[in-house]
Tab-separated table of C-alpha atoms in Angstrom:
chain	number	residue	atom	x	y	z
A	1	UNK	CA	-70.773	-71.229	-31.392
A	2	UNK	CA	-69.619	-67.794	-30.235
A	3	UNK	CA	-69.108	-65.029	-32.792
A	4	UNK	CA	-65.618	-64.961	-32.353
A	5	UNK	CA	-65.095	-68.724	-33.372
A	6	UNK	CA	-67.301	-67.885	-35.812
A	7	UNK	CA	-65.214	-64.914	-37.277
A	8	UNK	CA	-62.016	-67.134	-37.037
A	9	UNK	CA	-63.641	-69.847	-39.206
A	10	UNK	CA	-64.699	-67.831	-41.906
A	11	UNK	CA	-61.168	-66.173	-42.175
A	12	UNK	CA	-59.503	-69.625	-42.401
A	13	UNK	CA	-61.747	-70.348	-44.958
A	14	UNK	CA	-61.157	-67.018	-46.804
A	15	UNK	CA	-57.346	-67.888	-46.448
A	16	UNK	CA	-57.364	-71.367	-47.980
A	17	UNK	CA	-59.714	-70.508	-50.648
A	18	UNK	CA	-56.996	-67.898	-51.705
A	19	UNK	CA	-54.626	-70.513	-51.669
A	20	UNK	CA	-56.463	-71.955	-53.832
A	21	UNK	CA	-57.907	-69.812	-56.792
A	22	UNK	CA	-54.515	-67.224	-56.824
A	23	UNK	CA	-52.817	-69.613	-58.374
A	24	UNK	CA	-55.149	-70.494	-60.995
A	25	UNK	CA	-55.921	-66.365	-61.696
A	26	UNK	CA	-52.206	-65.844	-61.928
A	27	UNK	CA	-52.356	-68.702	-64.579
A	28	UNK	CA	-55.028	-66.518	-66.261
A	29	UNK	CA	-53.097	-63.440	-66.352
A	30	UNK	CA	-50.014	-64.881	-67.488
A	31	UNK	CA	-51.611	-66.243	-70.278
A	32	UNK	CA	-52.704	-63.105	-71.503
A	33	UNK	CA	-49.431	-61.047	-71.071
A	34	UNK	CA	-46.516	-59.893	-73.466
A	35	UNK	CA	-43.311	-61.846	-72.891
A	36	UNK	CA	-41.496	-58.397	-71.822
A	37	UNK	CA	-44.074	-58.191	-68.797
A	38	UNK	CA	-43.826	-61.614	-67.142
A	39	UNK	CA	-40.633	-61.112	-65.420
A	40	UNK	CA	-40.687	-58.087	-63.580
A	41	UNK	CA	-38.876	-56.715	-60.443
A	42	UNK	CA	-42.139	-56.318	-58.620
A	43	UNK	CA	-45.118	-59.342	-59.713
A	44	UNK	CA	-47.862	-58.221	-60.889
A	45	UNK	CA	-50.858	-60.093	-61.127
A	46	UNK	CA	-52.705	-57.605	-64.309
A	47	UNK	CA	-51.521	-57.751	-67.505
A	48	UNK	CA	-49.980	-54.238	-67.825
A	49	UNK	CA	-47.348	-52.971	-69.899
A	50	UNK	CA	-43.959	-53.103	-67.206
A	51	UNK	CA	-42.828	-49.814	-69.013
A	52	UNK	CA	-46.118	-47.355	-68.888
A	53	UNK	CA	-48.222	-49.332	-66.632
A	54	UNK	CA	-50.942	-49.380	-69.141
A	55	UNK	CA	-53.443	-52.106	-69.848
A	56	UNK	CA	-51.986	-54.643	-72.483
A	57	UNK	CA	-53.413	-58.223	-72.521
A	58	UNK	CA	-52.933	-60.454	-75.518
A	59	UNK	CA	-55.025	-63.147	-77.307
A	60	UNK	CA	-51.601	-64.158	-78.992
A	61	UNK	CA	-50.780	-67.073	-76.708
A	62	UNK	CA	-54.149	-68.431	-77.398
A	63	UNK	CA	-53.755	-68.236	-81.252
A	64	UNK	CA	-49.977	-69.732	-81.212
A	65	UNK	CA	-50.959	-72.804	-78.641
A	66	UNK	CA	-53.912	-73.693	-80.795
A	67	UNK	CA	-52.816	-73.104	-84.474
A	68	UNK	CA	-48.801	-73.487	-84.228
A	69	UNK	CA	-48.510	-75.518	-81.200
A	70	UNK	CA	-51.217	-77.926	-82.007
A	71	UNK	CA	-53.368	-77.602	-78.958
A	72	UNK	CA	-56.381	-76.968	-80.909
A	73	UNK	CA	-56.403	-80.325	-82.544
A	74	UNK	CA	-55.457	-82.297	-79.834
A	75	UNK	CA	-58.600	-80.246	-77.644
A	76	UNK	CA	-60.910	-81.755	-80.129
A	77	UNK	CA	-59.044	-85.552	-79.879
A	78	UNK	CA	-59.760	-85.013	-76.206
A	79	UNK	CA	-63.615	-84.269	-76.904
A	80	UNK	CA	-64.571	-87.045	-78.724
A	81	UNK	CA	-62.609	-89.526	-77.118
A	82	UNK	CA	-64.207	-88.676	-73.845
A	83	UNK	CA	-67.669	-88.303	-75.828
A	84	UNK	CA	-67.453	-92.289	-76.413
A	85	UNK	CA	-64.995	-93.765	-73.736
A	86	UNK	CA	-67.485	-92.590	-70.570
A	87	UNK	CA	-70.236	-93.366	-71.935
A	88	UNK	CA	-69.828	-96.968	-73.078
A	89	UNK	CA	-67.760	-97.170	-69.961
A	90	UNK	CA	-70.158	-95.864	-67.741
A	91	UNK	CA	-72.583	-98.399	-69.643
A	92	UNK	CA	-70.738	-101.661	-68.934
A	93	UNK	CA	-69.896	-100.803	-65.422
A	94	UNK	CA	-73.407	-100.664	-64.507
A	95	UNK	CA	-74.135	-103.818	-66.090
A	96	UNK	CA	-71.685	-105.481	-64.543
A	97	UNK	CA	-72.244	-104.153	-60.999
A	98	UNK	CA	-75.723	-104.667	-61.530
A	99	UNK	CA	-74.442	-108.310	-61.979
A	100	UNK	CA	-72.572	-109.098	-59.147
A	101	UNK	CA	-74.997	-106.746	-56.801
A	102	UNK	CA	-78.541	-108.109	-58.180
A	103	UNK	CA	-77.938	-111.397	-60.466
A	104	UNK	CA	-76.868	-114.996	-58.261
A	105	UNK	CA	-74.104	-116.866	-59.942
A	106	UNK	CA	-71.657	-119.450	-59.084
A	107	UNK	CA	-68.755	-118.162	-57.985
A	108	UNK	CA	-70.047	-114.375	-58.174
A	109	UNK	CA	-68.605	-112.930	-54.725
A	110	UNK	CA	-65.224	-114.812	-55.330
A	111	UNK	CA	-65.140	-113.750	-58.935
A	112	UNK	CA	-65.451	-110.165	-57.233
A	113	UNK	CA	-62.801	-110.374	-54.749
A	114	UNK	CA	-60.647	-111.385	-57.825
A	115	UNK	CA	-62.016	-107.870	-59.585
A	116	UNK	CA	-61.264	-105.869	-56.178
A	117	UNK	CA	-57.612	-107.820	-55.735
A	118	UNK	CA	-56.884	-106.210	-59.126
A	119	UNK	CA	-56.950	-102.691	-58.124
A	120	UNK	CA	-54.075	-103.536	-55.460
A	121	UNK	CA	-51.666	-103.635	-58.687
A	122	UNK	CA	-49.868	-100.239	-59.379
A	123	UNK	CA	-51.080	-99.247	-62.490
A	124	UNK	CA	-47.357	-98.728	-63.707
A	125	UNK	CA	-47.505	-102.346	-64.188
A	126	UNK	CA	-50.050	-103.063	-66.325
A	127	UNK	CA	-48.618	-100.652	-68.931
A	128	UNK	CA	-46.845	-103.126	-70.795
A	129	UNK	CA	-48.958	-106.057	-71.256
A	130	UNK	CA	-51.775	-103.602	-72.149
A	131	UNK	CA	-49.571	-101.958	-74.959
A	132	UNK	CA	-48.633	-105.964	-76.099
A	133	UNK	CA	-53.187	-106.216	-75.789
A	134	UNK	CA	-53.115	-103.244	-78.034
A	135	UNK	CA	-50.839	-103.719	-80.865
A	136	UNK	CA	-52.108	-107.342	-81.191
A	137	UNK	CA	-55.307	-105.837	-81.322
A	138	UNK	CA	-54.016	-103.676	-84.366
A	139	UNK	CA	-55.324	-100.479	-81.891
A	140	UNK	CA	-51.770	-98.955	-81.631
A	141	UNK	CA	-51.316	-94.962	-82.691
A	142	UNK	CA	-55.200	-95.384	-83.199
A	143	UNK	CA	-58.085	-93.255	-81.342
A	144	UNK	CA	-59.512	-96.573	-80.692
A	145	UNK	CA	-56.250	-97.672	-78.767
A	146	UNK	CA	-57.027	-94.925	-76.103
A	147	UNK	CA	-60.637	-95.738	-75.539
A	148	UNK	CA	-60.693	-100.135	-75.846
A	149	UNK	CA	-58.265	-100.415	-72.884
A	150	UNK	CA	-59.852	-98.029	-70.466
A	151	UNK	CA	-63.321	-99.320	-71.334
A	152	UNK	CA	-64.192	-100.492	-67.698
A	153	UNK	CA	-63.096	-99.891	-64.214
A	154	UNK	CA	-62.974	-101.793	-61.298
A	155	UNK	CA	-63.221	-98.866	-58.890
A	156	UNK	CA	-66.995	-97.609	-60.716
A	157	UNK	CA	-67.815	-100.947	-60.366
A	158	UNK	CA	-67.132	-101.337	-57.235
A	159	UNK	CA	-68.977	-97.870	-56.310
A	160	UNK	CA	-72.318	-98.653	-58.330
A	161	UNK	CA	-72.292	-102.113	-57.235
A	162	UNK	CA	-72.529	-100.964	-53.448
A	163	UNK	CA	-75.414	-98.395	-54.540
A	164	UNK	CA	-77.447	-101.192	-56.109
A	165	UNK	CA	-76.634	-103.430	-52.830
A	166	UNK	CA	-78.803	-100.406	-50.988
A	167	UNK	CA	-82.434	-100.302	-53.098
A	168	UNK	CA	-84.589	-102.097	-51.596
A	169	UNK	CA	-85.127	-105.616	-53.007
A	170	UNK	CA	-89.353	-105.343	-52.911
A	171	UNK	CA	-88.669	-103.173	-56.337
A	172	UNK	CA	-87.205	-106.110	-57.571
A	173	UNK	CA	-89.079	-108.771	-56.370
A	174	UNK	CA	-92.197	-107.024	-57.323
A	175	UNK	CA	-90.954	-106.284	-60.937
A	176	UNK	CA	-90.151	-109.873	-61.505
A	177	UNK	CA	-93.603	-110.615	-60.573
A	178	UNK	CA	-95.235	-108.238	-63.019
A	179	UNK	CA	-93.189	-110.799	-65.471
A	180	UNK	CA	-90.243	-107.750	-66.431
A	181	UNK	CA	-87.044	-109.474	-67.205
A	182	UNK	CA	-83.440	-108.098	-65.682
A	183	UNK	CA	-82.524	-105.886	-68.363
A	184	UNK	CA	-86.337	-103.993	-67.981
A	185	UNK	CA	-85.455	-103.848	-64.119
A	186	UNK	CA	-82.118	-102.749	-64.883
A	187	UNK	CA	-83.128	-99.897	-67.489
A	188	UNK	CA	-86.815	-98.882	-65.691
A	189	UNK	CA	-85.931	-99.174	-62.589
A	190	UNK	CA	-82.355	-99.806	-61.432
A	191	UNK	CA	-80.591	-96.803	-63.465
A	192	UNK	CA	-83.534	-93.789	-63.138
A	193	UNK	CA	-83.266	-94.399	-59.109
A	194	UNK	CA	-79.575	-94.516	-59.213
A	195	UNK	CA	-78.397	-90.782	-60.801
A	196	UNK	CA	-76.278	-89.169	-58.176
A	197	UNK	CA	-73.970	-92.121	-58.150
A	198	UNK	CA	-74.134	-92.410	-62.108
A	199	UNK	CA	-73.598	-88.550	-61.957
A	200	UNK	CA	-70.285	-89.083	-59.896
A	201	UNK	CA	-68.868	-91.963	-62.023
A	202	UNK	CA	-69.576	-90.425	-64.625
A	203	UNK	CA	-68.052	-87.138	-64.040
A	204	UNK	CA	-64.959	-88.735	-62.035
A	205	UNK	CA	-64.490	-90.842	-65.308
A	206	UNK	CA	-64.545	-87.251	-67.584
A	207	UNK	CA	-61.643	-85.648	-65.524
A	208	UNK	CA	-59.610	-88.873	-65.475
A	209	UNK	CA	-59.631	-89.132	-69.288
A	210	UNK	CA	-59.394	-85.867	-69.951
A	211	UNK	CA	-56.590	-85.232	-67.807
A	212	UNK	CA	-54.388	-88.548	-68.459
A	213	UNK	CA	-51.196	-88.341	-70.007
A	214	UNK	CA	-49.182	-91.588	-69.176
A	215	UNK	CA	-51.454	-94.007	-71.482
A	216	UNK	CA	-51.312	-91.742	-74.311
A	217	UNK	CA	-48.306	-90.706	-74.338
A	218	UNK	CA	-47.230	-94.940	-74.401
A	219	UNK	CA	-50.062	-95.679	-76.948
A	220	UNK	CA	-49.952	-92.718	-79.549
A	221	UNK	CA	-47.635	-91.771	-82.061
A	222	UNK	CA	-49.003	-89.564	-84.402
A	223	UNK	CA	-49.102	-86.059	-83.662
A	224	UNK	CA	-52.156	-85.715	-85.146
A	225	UNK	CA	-54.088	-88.104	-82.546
A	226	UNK	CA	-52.587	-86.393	-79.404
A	227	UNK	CA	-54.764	-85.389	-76.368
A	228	UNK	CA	-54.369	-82.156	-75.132
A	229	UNK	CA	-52.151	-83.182	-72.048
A	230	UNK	CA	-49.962	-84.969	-74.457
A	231	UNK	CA	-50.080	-81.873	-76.829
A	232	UNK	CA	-49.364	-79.693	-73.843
A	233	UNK	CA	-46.628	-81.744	-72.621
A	234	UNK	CA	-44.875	-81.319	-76.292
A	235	UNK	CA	-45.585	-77.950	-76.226
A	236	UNK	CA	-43.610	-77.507	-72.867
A	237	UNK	CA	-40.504	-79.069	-74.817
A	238	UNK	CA	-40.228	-76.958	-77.064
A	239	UNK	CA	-38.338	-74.675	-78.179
A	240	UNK	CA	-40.375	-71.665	-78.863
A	241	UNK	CA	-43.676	-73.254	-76.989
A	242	UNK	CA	-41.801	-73.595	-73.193
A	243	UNK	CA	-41.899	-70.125	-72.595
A	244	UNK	CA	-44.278	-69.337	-69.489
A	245	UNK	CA	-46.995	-67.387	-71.604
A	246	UNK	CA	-47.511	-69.997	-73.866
A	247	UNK	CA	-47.839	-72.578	-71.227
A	248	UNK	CA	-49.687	-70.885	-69.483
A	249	UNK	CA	-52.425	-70.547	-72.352
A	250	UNK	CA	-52.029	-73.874	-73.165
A	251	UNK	CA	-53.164	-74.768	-69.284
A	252	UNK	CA	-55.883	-72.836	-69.059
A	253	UNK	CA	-57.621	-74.009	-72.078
A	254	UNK	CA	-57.504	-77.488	-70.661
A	255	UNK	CA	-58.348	-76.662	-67.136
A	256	UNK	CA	-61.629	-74.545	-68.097
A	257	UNK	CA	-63.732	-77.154	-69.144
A	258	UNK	CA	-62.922	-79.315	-65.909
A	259	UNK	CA	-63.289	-76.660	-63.964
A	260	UNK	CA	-66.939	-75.788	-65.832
A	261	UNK	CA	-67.611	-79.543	-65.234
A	262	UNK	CA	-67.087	-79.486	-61.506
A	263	UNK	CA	-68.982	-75.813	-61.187
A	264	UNK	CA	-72.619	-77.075	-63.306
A	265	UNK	CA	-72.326	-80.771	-61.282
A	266	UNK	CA	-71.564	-79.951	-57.806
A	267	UNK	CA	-74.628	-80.821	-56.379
A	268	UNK	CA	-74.332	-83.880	-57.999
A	269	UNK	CA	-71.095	-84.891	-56.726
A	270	UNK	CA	-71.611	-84.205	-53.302
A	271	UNK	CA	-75.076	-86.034	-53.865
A	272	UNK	CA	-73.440	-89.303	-55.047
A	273	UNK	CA	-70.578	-89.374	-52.718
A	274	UNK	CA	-73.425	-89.029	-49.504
A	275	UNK	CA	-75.002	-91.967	-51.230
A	276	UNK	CA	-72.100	-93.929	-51.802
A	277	UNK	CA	-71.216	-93.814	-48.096
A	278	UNK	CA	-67.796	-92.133	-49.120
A	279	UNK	CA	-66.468	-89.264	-46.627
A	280	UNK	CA	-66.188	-86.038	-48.247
């Protein structure tokens, strides 16, 4: 590759990665600004004063999105329901693509077509004879209402069912000889030799959760069990909350910890999709 093609890749990259992170830093520095130096004649990306040109950033925003405009609650509804729903869901994916990969049953591989048929359904759909599930249940306007119907997914089975289709059967084989039953092979052996794709369900699971709005907003009623994109949609309708700075606060609390996510497990990802036979 000649220097000059070189050059010219690296400047494209440059380019697209600006396209990329100015947006997000002018996001940042709106969310610290007065509401007298947002709209300006000339942008400016710092958070001066439009008048002196002096520094003058603001923790305000921060302090009315999460005490007045709820967002501190509903960040804390978004932690623990993600705490339980990926785990347990991560949990009973893997058993059950451990199932159709590793365990012969009648009618497994049609049973699984059946599975993979369901995710041609638009999701849309399903939204009102899971809400009719849920209130027969007695899981509407509940935490649990949020986490029950989202406790498995056909797509992470899929995934970790075609990783377990790739280790080698001898492990197996030679396990079941040693006299260990399935769920030994499944917790000793299976799962330890199985983390990058583990790591990417799990962590594609995290940002779906945390970012969904559409369930919640059809499930929950009580303000005080709202998820922080619910809580930031509300915010955005109101009166005093839909002005830029405040949204703008209100976004980057809930983009920093995906973004932190995707920063400490990027190895990982990258890792698991290579393994999964997925194209980057």
């Amino acid at each position: 590759m000649t220097r000059a093609r070189k050059a010219s890749i690296y400047v494209a990259l440059v380019l697209l990665s600006a396209v990329s992170v100015v947006p997000f830093l002018w996001m940042l520095a709106t969310s610290v600004k007065h509401g007298h130096d947002i709209y300006t004649k000339v942008p400016n990306l710092l958070p001066v004063d439009r008048k002196t040109g002096e520094w003058a950033a603001t923790l305000e925003n921060y302090d009315y999105v999460l005490n007045v405009g709820g967002l501190g609650r509903a960040f804390v509804n978004s932690v623990w329901v993600c705490l339980i729903l990926v785990p347990a869901k991560l949990l009973i994916d893997a058993l059950a693509a451990y199932s159709f990969a590793r365990i012969p049953f009648p009618g497994r591989d049609k049973l699984f077509v059946v599975l993979l048929g369901g995710m041609m359904v638009p999701t849309i759909t399903l939204l009102v004879p899971r809400l009719h599930v849920t209130q027969a249940l007695g899981m509407f306007d509940s935490g649990w209402g949020l986490i029950m119907p989202n406790i498995a997914s056909v797509l992470d089975i899929f995934l970790l069912r075609q990783f377990f289709l790739s280790l080698p059967s001898e492990l197996e084989e030679a396990a079941l000889i040693d006299g260990a039953s399935r769920m030994q092979i499944f917790w000793r052996i299976v799962l330890p030799l199985s983390k990058p794709v583990l790591a990417v369900v799990t962590i594609t699971s995290f940002l779906f959760h945390w970012n969904d709005l559409v369930w919640p907003l059809v499930v929950l009623n009580d303000p005080d069990l709202y998820t922080l994109p619910l809580a930031l949609q509300q915010l955005v309708a109101s009166p005093d909350g839909g002005r830029a700075y405040y949204i703008m606060a209100g976004a980057t609390l809930a983009v920093i910890p995906v973004i932190g996510v995707l920063l400490v497990f990027q190895r990982r990802i990258l890792q698991g999709i290579a393994f999964t036979g997925l194209k980057a």
